[in-house]
CSV table of C-alpha atoms in Angstrom, one decimal:
chain,number,residue,atom,x,y,z
A,1,MET,CA,0.0,0.0,0.0
A,2,LYS,CA,1.3,3.5,-0.9
A,3,LEU,CA,2.2,5.8,1.9
A,4,LYS,CA,0.0,8.9,2.4
A,5,ILE,CA,1.5,12.2,3.1
A,6,GLY,CA,-0.8,15.1,4.2
A,7,VAL,CA,0.2,18.7,3.4
A,8,MET,CA,-1.3,21.4,5.7
A,9,GLY,CA,-0.8,25.1,5.4
A,10,SER,CA,-2.0,28.4,4.2
A,11,ALA,CA,-5.3,28.5,2.3
A,12,ASP,CA,-4.5,32.1,1.5
A,13,GLN,CA,-2.9,32.9,-1.9
A,14,ALA,CA,0.8,32.4,-2.0
A,15,GLY,CA,2.1,35.8,-0.9
A,16,THR,CA,5.5,35.6,-2.5
A,17,THR,CA,7.1,34.0,-5.5
A,18,THR,CA,9.4,32.1,-3.2
A,19,ILE,CA,6.5,30.4,-1.3
A,20,GLY,CA,4.9,29.5,-4.6
A,21,GLU,CA,8.1,28.0,-5.8
A,22,THR,CA,8.5,26.1,-2.5
A,23,ALA,CA,4.9,24.8,-2.7
A,24,ARG,CA,5.4,23.5,-6.2
A,25,ALA,CA,8.7,21.9,-5.3
A,26,LEU,CA,6.9,20.2,-2.4
A,27,GLY,CA,4.2,18.8,-4.7
A,28,GLN,CA,6.8,17.6,-7.1
A,29,ALA,CA,8.9,15.9,-4.4
A,30,ILE,CA,5.8,14.0,-3.2
A,31,ALA,CA,4.9,12.9,-6.7
A,32,ALA,CA,8.6,11.8,-7.4
A,33,ARG,CA,8.4,9.5,-4.4
A,34,ASP,CA,5.1,7.9,-5.5
A,35,LEU,CA,3.3,9.0,-2.3
A,36,VAL,CA,-0.4,9.7,-2.2
A,37,LEU,CA,-1.0,13.3,-1.3
A,38,LEU,CA,-3.8,14.2,1.0
A,39,SER,CA,-4.9,17.8,1.6
A,40,GLY,CA,-7.9,19.8,2.7
A,41,ALA,CA,-8.9,20.3,-0.9
A,42,THR,CA,-8.5,24.0,-0.4
A,43,THR,CA,-7.1,27.1,-2.0
A,44,GLY,CA,-3.8,29.0,-1.8
A,45,VAL,CA,-0.5,27.3,-1.0
A,46,ILE,CA,-2.2,23.9,-0.6
A,47,HIS,CA,-3.8,24.3,-4.0
A,48,LEU,CA,-0.3,25.0,-5.5
A,49,VAL,CA,1.1,21.9,-3.8
A,50,GLY,CA,-1.8,19.7,-5.1
A,51,LYS,CA,-1.6,21.0,-8.7
A,52,ALA,CA,2.2,20.5,-8.8
A,53,ALA,CA,1.9,17.0,-7.5
A,54,ARG,CA,-0.8,16.1,-10.1
A,55,ASP,CA,1.1,17.8,-12.9
A,56,ALA,CA,4.1,15.6,-11.9
A,57,GLY,CA,2.0,12.4,-12.1
A,58,GLY,CA,1.1,12.2,-8.4
A,59,PHE,CA,-2.2,11.1,-7.0
A,60,HIS,CA,-4.0,13.8,-4.8
A,61,ILE,CA,-7.0,13.1,-2.5
A,62,GLY,CA,-8.8,16.1,-1.1
A,63,ILE,CA,-10.6,15.7,2.2
A,64,SER,CA,-13.4,18.3,2.1
A,65,PRO,CA,-15.4,19.9,4.9
A,66,ALA,CA,-18.5,19.8,2.7
A,67,GLU,CA,-21.3,17.3,2.3
A,68,ASN,CA,-21.0,17.1,-1.5
A,69,GLN,CA,-19.4,18.7,-4.5
A,70,ARG,CA,-22.0,21.5,-4.7
A,71,ASP,CA,-21.5,22.4,-1.0
A,72,HIS,CA,-17.7,22.2,-1.5
A,73,VAL,CA,-17.8,24.7,-4.4
A,74,GLU,CA,-20.7,27.0,-3.4
A,75,ARG,CA,-20.7,27.1,0.4
A,76,PHE,CA,-17.1,26.6,1.1
A,77,GLN,CA,-15.9,28.2,-2.2
A,78,LEU,CA,-13.2,25.5,-2.7
A,79,PRO,CA,-11.7,24.3,-5.9
A,80,THR,CA,-11.9,20.8,-7.4
A,81,ASP,CA,-9.3,21.0,-10.1
A,82,ALA,CA,-6.2,20.0,-8.1
A,83,CYS,CA,-7.6,16.7,-6.8
A,84,ASP,CA,-7.9,13.3,-8.4
A,85,ALA,CA,-10.6,12.4,-5.8
A,86,ILE,CA,-12.4,14.3,-3.1
A,87,VAL,CA,-13.9,12.7,0.1
A,88,TYR,CA,-16.8,14.8,1.3
A,89,THR,CA,-17.0,14.5,5.1
A,90,GLY,CA,-19.8,16.9,5.8
A,91,PHE,CA,-18.0,17.6,9.1
A,92,GLY,CA,-17.1,21.2,8.6
A,93,LEU,CA,-13.6,22.6,8.8
A,94,LYS,CA,-12.5,21.3,12.2
A,95,GLY,CA,-14.1,17.9,11.8
A,96,ARG,CA,-12.5,17.6,8.3
A,97,ASN,CA,-9.1,18.3,10.0
A,98,VAL,CA,-9.4,15.3,12.2
A,99,VAL,CA,-10.3,13.0,9.3
A,100,LEU,CA,-7.5,14.4,7.2
A,101,VAL,CA,-4.7,14.2,9.8
A,102,ARG,CA,-5.7,10.7,11.0
A,103,SER,CA,-5.6,9.5,7.4
A,104,CYS,CA,-1.9,10.4,6.9
A,105,ASP,CA,1.3,8.5,7.6
A,106,VAL,CA,3.2,11.8,7.6
A,107,VAL,CA,1.9,15.3,8.0
A,108,VAL,CA,3.9,18.2,6.5
A,109,PHE,CA,3.3,21.9,7.2
A,110,ILE,CA,4.1,24.8,4.8
A,111,ALA,CA,3.3,28.3,6.1
A,112,GLY,CA,-0.2,28.1,7.6
A,113,SER,CA,-2.5,30.0,10.0
A,114,ILE,CA,-5.0,29.1,12.7
A,115,GLY,CA,-6.5,26.2,10.8
A,116,SER,CA,-3.0,24.7,10.3
A,117,LEU,CA,-2.4,25.2,14.0
A,118,ASN,CA,-5.5,23.0,14.7
A,119,GLU,CA,-4.1,20.4,12.3
A,120,PHE,CA,-0.8,20.5,14.1
A,121,THR,CA,-2.3,19.9,17.5
A,122,ILE,CA,-4.2,16.9,16.1
A,123,ALA,CA,-1.0,15.5,14.5
A,124,TYR,CA,1.0,16.1,17.7
A,125,ASP,CA,-1.6,14.4,19.9
A,126,GLU,CA,-1.9,11.5,17.4
A,127,GLY,CA,1.9,10.9,17.5
A,128,LYS,CA,2.4,11.6,13.8
A,129,ILE,CA,5.6,12.2,12.0
A,130,ILE,CA,5.5,16.0,11.4
A,131,GLY,CA,7.5,17.8,8.8
A,132,CYS,CA,7.9,21.6,8.7
A,133,VAL,CA,9.0,23.4,5.6
A,134,ALA,CA,11.3,25.9,7.4
A,135,GLY,CA,11.4,29.5,6.2
A,136,THR,CA,7.8,29.5,4.9
A,137,GLY,CA,6.3,31.5,7.8
A,138,GLY,CA,3.2,30.9,9.9
A,139,VAL,CA,2.6,27.7,11.7
A,140,ALA,CA,5.4,25.8,9.9
A,141,ASP,CA,8.0,28.2,11.5
A,142,GLU,CA,6.3,28.3,14.9
A,143,ILE,CA,5.9,24.6,15.6
A,144,LYS,CA,9.2,24.2,17.3
A,145,ARG,CA,8.4,27.1,19.7
A,146,ILE,CA,4.9,25.8,20.3
A,147,ALA,CA,6.0,22.3,21.1
A,148,GLU,CA,8.7,23.6,23.5
A,149,THR,CA,6.3,26.1,25.2
A,150,PHE,CA,3.5,23.6,25.6
A,151,PRO,CA,5.3,20.2,26.1
A,152,LYS,CA,3.2,17.0,26.1
A,153,LYS,CA,4.3,13.5,26.2
A,154,THR,CA,3.6,12.1,22.7
A,155,LYS,CA,5.1,9.8,20.1
A,156,ALA,CA,5.2,12.6,17.6
A,157,ARG,CA,8.5,13.3,15.8
A,158,ILE,CA,9.1,16.7,14.3
A,159,VAL,CA,11.5,17.3,11.4
A,160,TYR,CA,12.5,20.6,10.0
A,161,ASP,CA,14.1,21.5,6.6
A,162,ASP,CA,13.9,24.3,4.2
A,163,ASP,CA,14.4,22.0,1.2
A,164,PRO,CA,11.1,20.2,0.4
A,165,ALA,CA,12.7,17.1,-1.1
A,166,LYS,CA,15.1,16.7,1.8
A,167,LEU,CA,12.2,17.2,4.2
A,168,ILE,CA,10.2,14.5,2.6
A,169,ASP,CA,13.1,12.1,2.7
A,170,ARG,CA,13.8,12.9,6.3
A,171,CYS,CA,10.2,12.4,7.3
A,172,LEU,CA,10.1,9.0,5.4
A,173,ALA,CA,13.2,7.9,7.3
A,174,GLU,CA,11.3,8.4,10.6
A,175,LEU,CA,8.6,5.9,9.6
A,176,PRO,CA,8.7,2.6,11.5
A,177,GLY,CA,10.6,0.0,9.5
A,178,ALA,CA,12.6,2.7,7.5
A,179,GLU,CA,16.2,1.9,7.1
A,180,GLN,CA,18.3,4.0,9.4
């Protein structure tokens, strides 16, 4: 069975050329390793990651907060063009986050705001392998401080790197059974 890597981060539009390039590099790195990409089927940086992964031959599953495609597009105003398949949870944004994070073998953060913070706390509590694309701002750059400020005994492992391909490789090396 293929490994599933979730990418969480900013649903806002990519603010700089650099973050856009980093998002595309992340999507390409996921596709190059034949991983299944899971995301919140959303806009902004996550949309860029999803499109890049698909364009590079990857498979992208979106986990939607909506009940169906119409709700996804009209109520939540979310795109459908970056996903190969969308799972409609009907659970709203926070409920969707639980389904999304629990479905992943590895959870990666690129930029991100309060929704990503929610996804991080779920991943941390669930003991996930967490990757942070360093230098992208937002939650991705604050996770180290958050985990140190609010320590909790968990099996989560947090990895940081500013190179998306190296970050993915380092996260995969943390998986049980990975060669050390």
